[in-house]
Amino acid sequence: AVERTFSILKPDATERNLTGAINAMIEKAGLRIVAQKRVRITKDQAEQFYSVHKARPFFGELVDFMISAPVVVQVLEGEGAIAKYRDVMGATDPSKAADGTIRKTHAKSIGENSVHGSDSAENAAIEIAQFFSGNEIVG
Ligand code: CMP
């Protein structure tokens, strides 16, 4: 089925001017960028977005990283988009990511790992709604 997933190009990617390079990998995989904006997220937004990780030892570091520079938030659309984008991103830890994936190619570390993608259809809907209104998504 055609799905939508939520993506973030993280601060380590925007700082290194990798928006275009990563978008090319997304589009080459057959995903369509149907919404996109460059924003600075607030601490409240980052804490809310990552609230499932609140108890993790890296939570504070993760929030500080996500507000350290601009990010690009996106909605990606395509056949099986949620699983497909996870394949294109590669494993969370770039040292474990497969060749040709975004994280293997560009990520610096498990924390500064260049991209986020939703892990389920339920979370995709929640995450998209946190950053986009319906009329900003143009399929
Ligand atoms: P993401 O897919 O955005 O969702 C949760 C994030 O937590 C994950 O990517 C990583 O960037 C980050 N993360 C996971 N494990 C660690 C870790 N051990 N240290 C720092 N950050 C981590």
PDB file of C-alpha atoms and ligand atoms in Angstrom:
ATOM      1  CA  ALA A   1       0.000   0.000   0.000  1.00  0.00           C
ATOM      2  CA  VAL A   2       1.042   3.601  -0.533  1.00  0.00           C
ATOM      3  CA  GLU A   3       2.097   4.985   2.856  1.00  0.00           C
ATOM      4  CA  ARG A   4       3.491   8.177   4.317  1.00  0.00           C
ATOM      5  CA  THR A   5       6.372   8.326   6.763  1.00  0.00           C
ATOM      6  CA  PHE A   6       7.982  11.134   8.726  1.00  0.00           C
ATOM      7  CA  SER A   7      11.660  11.991   8.237  1.00  0.00           C
ATOM      8  CA  ILE A   8      14.107  14.367   9.887  1.00  0.00           C
ATOM      9  CA  LEU A   9      17.453  15.371   8.397  1.00  0.00           C
ATOM     10  CA  LYS A  10      19.293  15.986  11.663  1.00  0.00           C
ATOM     11  CA  PRO A  11      21.690  18.793  12.690  1.00  0.00           C
ATOM     12  CA  ASP A  12      24.845  16.849  11.739  1.00  0.00           C
ATOM     13  CA  ALA A  13      23.445  16.567   8.190  1.00  0.00           C
ATOM     14  CA  THR A  14      22.282  20.185   7.756  1.00  0.00           C
ATOM     15  CA  GLU A  15      25.564  21.515   9.204  1.00  0.00           C
ATOM     16  CA  ARG A  16      27.542  19.584   6.588  1.00  0.00           C
ATOM     17  CA  ASN A  17      25.269  20.786   3.744  1.00  0.00           C
ATOM     18  CA  LEU A  18      24.003  17.259   3.078  1.00  0.00           C
ATOM     19  CA  THR A  19      20.306  18.069   2.508  1.00  0.00           C
ATOM     20  CA  GLY A  20      20.563  17.638  -1.250  1.00  0.00           C
ATOM     21  CA  ALA A  21      22.769  14.527  -1.105  1.00  0.00           C
ATOM     22  CA  ILE A  22      20.385  12.801   1.303  1.00  0.00           C
ATOM     23  CA  ASN A  23      17.300  13.897  -0.639  1.00  0.00           C
ATOM     24  CA  ALA A  24      18.852  12.371  -3.764  1.00  0.00           C
ATOM     25  CA  MET A  25      19.194   9.019  -1.941  1.00  0.00           C
ATOM     26  CA  ILE A  26      15.566   9.253  -0.772  1.00  0.00           C
ATOM     27  CA  GLU A  27      14.275  10.012  -4.276  1.00  0.00           C
ATOM     28  CA  LYS A  28      16.475   7.378  -5.915  1.00  0.00           C
ATOM     29  CA  ALA A  29      14.831   4.796  -3.639  1.00  0.00           C
ATOM     30  CA  GLY A  30      11.445   5.727  -5.103  1.00  0.00           C
ATOM     31  CA  LEU A  31      10.176   7.808  -2.213  1.00  0.00           C
ATOM     32  CA  ARG A  32       8.521  11.142  -3.005  1.00  0.00           C
ATOM     33  CA  ILE A  33       9.129  14.161  -0.738  1.00  0.00           C
ATOM     34  CA  VAL A  34       5.533  15.438  -0.416  1.00  0.00           C
ATOM     35  CA  ALA A  35       6.275  17.985   2.353  1.00  0.00           C
ATOM     36  CA  GLN A  36       9.493  19.566   3.545  1.00  0.00           C
ATOM     37  CA  LYS A  37      10.646  22.483   5.679  1.00  0.00           C
ATOM     38  CA  ARG A  38      13.847  23.617   7.339  1.00  0.00           C
ATOM     39  CA  VAL A  39      13.222  24.579  10.960  1.00  0.00           C
ATOM     40  CA  ARG A  40      14.886  25.028  14.283  1.00  0.00           C
ATOM     41  CA  ILE A  41      12.962  22.868  16.718  1.00  0.00           C
ATOM     42  CA  THR A  42      12.395  24.044  20.266  1.00  0.00           C
ATOM     43  CA  LYS A  43      13.477  22.132  23.347  1.00  0.00           C
ATOM     44  CA  ASP A  44       9.792  21.420  24.138  1.00  0.00           C
ATOM     45  CA  GLN A  45       9.230  19.997  20.643  1.00  0.00           C
ATOM     46  CA  ALA A  46      12.344  17.798  20.890  1.00  0.00           C
ATOM     47  CA  GLU A  47      11.371  16.504  24.333  1.00  0.00           C
ATOM     48  CA  GLN A  48       7.863  15.736  23.147  1.00  0.00           C
ATOM     49  CA  PHE A  49       9.048  14.110  19.931  1.00  0.00           C
ATOM     50  CA  TYR A  50      11.473  11.796  21.774  1.00  0.00           C
ATOM     51  CA  SER A  51       9.321  11.293  24.902  1.00  0.00           C
ATOM     52  CA  VAL A  52       9.433   7.475  24.495  1.00  0.00           C
ATOM     53  CA  HIS A  53      13.186   7.739  25.195  1.00  0.00           C
ATOM     54  CA  LYS A  54      12.756   9.951  28.298  1.00  0.00           C
ATOM     55  CA  ALA A  55      14.190   7.357  30.689  1.00  0.00           C
ATOM     56  CA  ARG A  56      17.230   6.559  28.519  1.00  0.00           C
ATOM     57  CA  PRO A  57      20.660   7.762  29.647  1.00  0.00           C
ATOM     58  CA  PHE A  58      21.184   9.532  26.308  1.00  0.00           C
ATOM     59  CA  PHE A  59      17.895  11.507  26.403  1.00  0.00           C
ATOM     60  CA  GLY A  60      19.428  14.857  27.441  1.00  0.00           C
ATOM     61  CA  GLU A  61      22.211  14.540  24.900  1.00  0.00           C
ATOM     62  CA  LEU A  62      19.702  13.608  22.185  1.00  0.00           C
ATOM     63  CA  VAL A  63      17.482  16.638  22.887  1.00  0.00           C
ATOM     64  CA  ASP A  64      20.486  19.010  23.042  1.00  0.00           C
ATOM     65  CA  PHE A  65      21.749  17.648  19.727  1.00  0.00           C
ATOM     66  CA  MET A  66      18.384  18.041  17.981  1.00  0.00           C
ATOM     67  CA  ILE A  67      18.169  21.737  18.959  1.00  0.00           C
ATOM     68  CA  SER A  68      21.836  22.511  18.200  1.00  0.00           C
ATOM     69  CA  ALA A  69      21.277  23.499  14.546  1.00  0.00           C
ATOM     70  CA  PRO A  70      18.474  23.539  11.967  1.00  0.00           C
ATOM     71  CA  VAL A  71      16.799  20.317  10.883  1.00  0.00           C
ATOM     72  CA  VAL A  72      14.776  19.493   7.777  1.00  0.00           C
ATOM     73  CA  VAL A  73      11.453  17.823   8.538  1.00  0.00           C
ATOM     74  CA  GLN A  74       9.793  15.885   5.732  1.00  0.00           C
ATOM     75  CA  VAL A  75       6.891  13.678   4.779  1.00  0.00           C
ATOM     76  CA  LEU A  76       7.864  10.875   2.392  1.00  0.00           C
ATOM     77  CA  GLU A  77       5.294   8.989   0.340  1.00  0.00           C
ATOM     78  CA  GLY A  78       5.515   5.713  -1.540  1.00  0.00           C
ATOM     79  CA  GLU A  79       4.746   2.015  -1.679  1.00  0.00           C
ATOM     80  CA  GLY A  80       5.625   0.606   1.754  1.00  0.00           C
ATOM     81  CA  ALA A  81       7.246   3.943   2.628  1.00  0.00           C
ATOM     82  CA  ILE A  82       7.783   3.216   6.323  1.00  0.00           C
ATOM     83  CA  ALA A  83       9.847   0.028   5.863  1.00  0.00           C
ATOM     84  CA  LYS A  84      11.434   1.318   2.663  1.00  0.00           C
ATOM     85  CA  TYR A  85      12.786   4.446   4.355  1.00  0.00           C
ATOM     86  CA  ARG A  86      14.140   2.383   7.253  1.00  0.00           C
ATOM     87  CA  ASP A  87      16.036   0.300   4.680  1.00  0.00           C
ATOM     88  CA  VAL A  88      17.360   3.440   2.979  1.00  0.00           C
ATOM     89  CA  MET A  89      18.476   4.918   6.340  1.00  0.00           C
ATOM     90  CA  GLY A  90      20.270   1.779   7.548  1.00  0.00           C
ATOM     91  CA  ALA A  91      20.871   0.707  11.147  1.00  0.00           C
ATOM     92  CA  THR A  92      20.758   3.314  13.956  1.00  0.00           C
ATOM     93  CA  ASP A  93      24.457   2.704  14.637  1.00  0.00           C
ATOM     94  CA  PRO A  94      26.277   3.689  11.414  1.00  0.00           C
ATOM     95  CA  SER A  95      29.036   1.143  12.069  1.00  0.00           C
ATOM     96  CA  LYS A  96      26.340  -1.550  11.738  1.00  0.00           C
ATOM     97  CA  ALA A  97      24.554   0.000   8.750  1.00  0.00           C
ATOM     98  CA  ALA A  98      24.679  -1.682   5.329  1.00  0.00           C
ATOM     99  CA  ASP A  99      26.725  -0.238   2.476  1.00  0.00           C
ATOM    100  CA  GLY A 100      24.840   2.292   0.380  1.00  0.00           C
ATOM    101  CA  THR A 101      22.534   3.392   3.202  1.00  0.00           C
ATOM    102  CA  ILE A 102      22.271   7.028   4.327  1.00  0.00           C
ATOM    103  CA  ARG A 103      23.742   6.299   7.744  1.00  0.00           C
ATOM    104  CA  LYS A 104      26.628   4.185   6.418  1.00  0.00           C
ATOM    105  CA  THR A 105      27.436   6.892   3.888  1.00  0.00           C
ATOM    106  CA  HIS A 106      26.983  10.014   6.032  1.00  0.00           C
ATOM    107  CA  ALA A 107      26.336   9.429   9.766  1.00  0.00           C
ATOM    108  CA  LYS A 108      29.003  10.338  12.316  1.00  0.00           C
ATOM    109  CA  SER A 109      27.897   8.211  15.307  1.00  0.00           C
ATOM    110  CA  ILE A 110      24.892   6.476  16.908  1.00  0.00           C
ATOM    111  CA  GLY A 111      23.758   9.862  18.261  1.00  0.00           C
ATOM    112  CA  GLU A 112      24.700  12.060  15.299  1.00  0.00           C
ATOM    113  CA  ASN A 113      23.191   9.652  12.809  1.00  0.00           C
ATOM    114  CA  SER A 114      21.977  12.114  10.146  1.00  0.00           C
ATOM    115  CA  VAL A 115      18.359  10.968   9.794  1.00  0.00           C
ATOM    116  CA  HIS A 116      15.249   9.868  11.646  1.00  0.00           C
ATOM    117  CA  GLY A 117      12.403   7.830  10.160  1.00  0.00           C
ATOM    118  CA  SER A 118       9.153   6.619  11.728  1.00  0.00           C
ATOM    119  CA  ASP A 119       9.180   3.016  12.982  1.00  0.00           C
ATOM    120  CA  SER A 120       5.465   2.238  12.466  1.00  0.00           C
ATOM    121  CA  ALA A 121       2.348   3.520  10.707  1.00  0.00           C
ATOM    122  CA  GLU A 122       0.932   4.636  14.040  1.00  0.00           C
ATOM    123  CA  ASN A 123       4.029   6.665  14.925  1.00  0.00           C
ATOM    124  CA  ALA A 124       4.267   8.055  11.392  1.00  0.00           C
ATOM    125  CA  ALA A 125       0.796   9.600  11.759  1.00  0.00           C
ATOM    126  CA  ILE A 126       1.636  11.031  15.201  1.00  0.00           C
ATOM    127  CA  GLU A 127       5.002  12.430  14.073  1.00  0.00           C
ATOM    128  CA  ILE A 128       3.654  13.961  10.833  1.00  0.00           C
ATOM    129  CA  ALA A 129       0.912  15.721  12.823  1.00  0.00           C
ATOM    130  CA  GLN A 130       3.505  17.193  15.211  1.00  0.00           C
ATOM    131  CA  PHE A 131       5.162  19.140  12.392  1.00  0.00           C
ATOM    132  CA  PHE A 132       2.749  19.497   9.451  1.00  0.00           C
ATOM    133  CA  SER A 133      -0.826  20.549   8.865  1.00  0.00           C
ATOM    134  CA  GLY A 134      -2.787  18.776   6.143  1.00  0.00           C
ATOM    135  CA  ASN A 135      -2.533  21.586   3.611  1.00  0.00           C
ATOM    136  CA  GLU A 136       1.291  21.546   3.802  1.00  0.00           C
ATOM    137  CA  ILE A 137       1.402  17.988   2.448  1.00  0.00           C
ATOM    138  CA  VAL A 138       1.082  17.912  -1.332  1.00  0.00           C
ATOM    139  CA  GLY A 139       1.084  14.408  -2.792  1.00  0.00           C
TER     140      GLY A 139
HETATM  141  P1  CMP B   1      16.206   8.089  16.011  1.00  0.00           P
HETATM  142  O1  CMP B   1      15.765   7.138  14.973  1.00  0.00           O
HETATM  143  O2  CMP B   1      16.027   9.524  15.753  1.00  0.00           O
HETATM  144  O3  CMP B   1      15.457   7.722  17.378  1.00  0.00           O
HETATM  145  C1  CMP B   1      16.060   7.776  18.649  1.00  0.00           C
HETATM  146  C2  CMP B   1      17.461   8.289  18.591  1.00  0.00           C
HETATM  147  O4  CMP B   1      18.213   8.129  19.770  1.00  0.00           O
HETATM  148  C3  CMP B   1      18.226   7.520  17.566  1.00  0.00           C
HETATM  149  O5  CMP B   1      17.784   7.849  16.277  1.00  0.00           O
HETATM  150  C4  CMP B   1      19.663   7.886  17.893  1.00  0.00           C
HETATM  151  O6  CMP B   1      20.093   9.046  17.222  1.00  0.00           O
HETATM  152  C5  CMP B   1      19.571   8.173  19.381  1.00  0.00           C
HETATM  153  N1  CMP B   1      20.310   7.171  20.116  1.00  0.00           N
HETATM  154  C6  CMP B   1      20.048   5.859  20.169  1.00  0.00           C
HETATM  155  N2  CMP B   1      20.959   5.239  20.940  1.00  0.00           N
HETATM  156  C7  CMP B   1      21.820   6.196  21.364  1.00  0.00           C
HETATM  157  C8  CMP B   1      22.973   6.182  22.177  1.00  0.00           C
HETATM  158  N3  CMP B   1      23.424   5.046  22.716  1.00  0.00           N
HETATM  159  N4  CMP B   1      23.594   7.350  22.399  1.00  0.00           N
HETATM  160  C9  CMP B   1      23.134   8.490  21.862  1.00  0.00           C
HETATM  161  N5  CMP B   1      22.032   8.566  21.084  1.00  0.00           N
HETATM  162  C10 CMP B   1      21.393   7.431  20.830  1.00  0.00           C
END
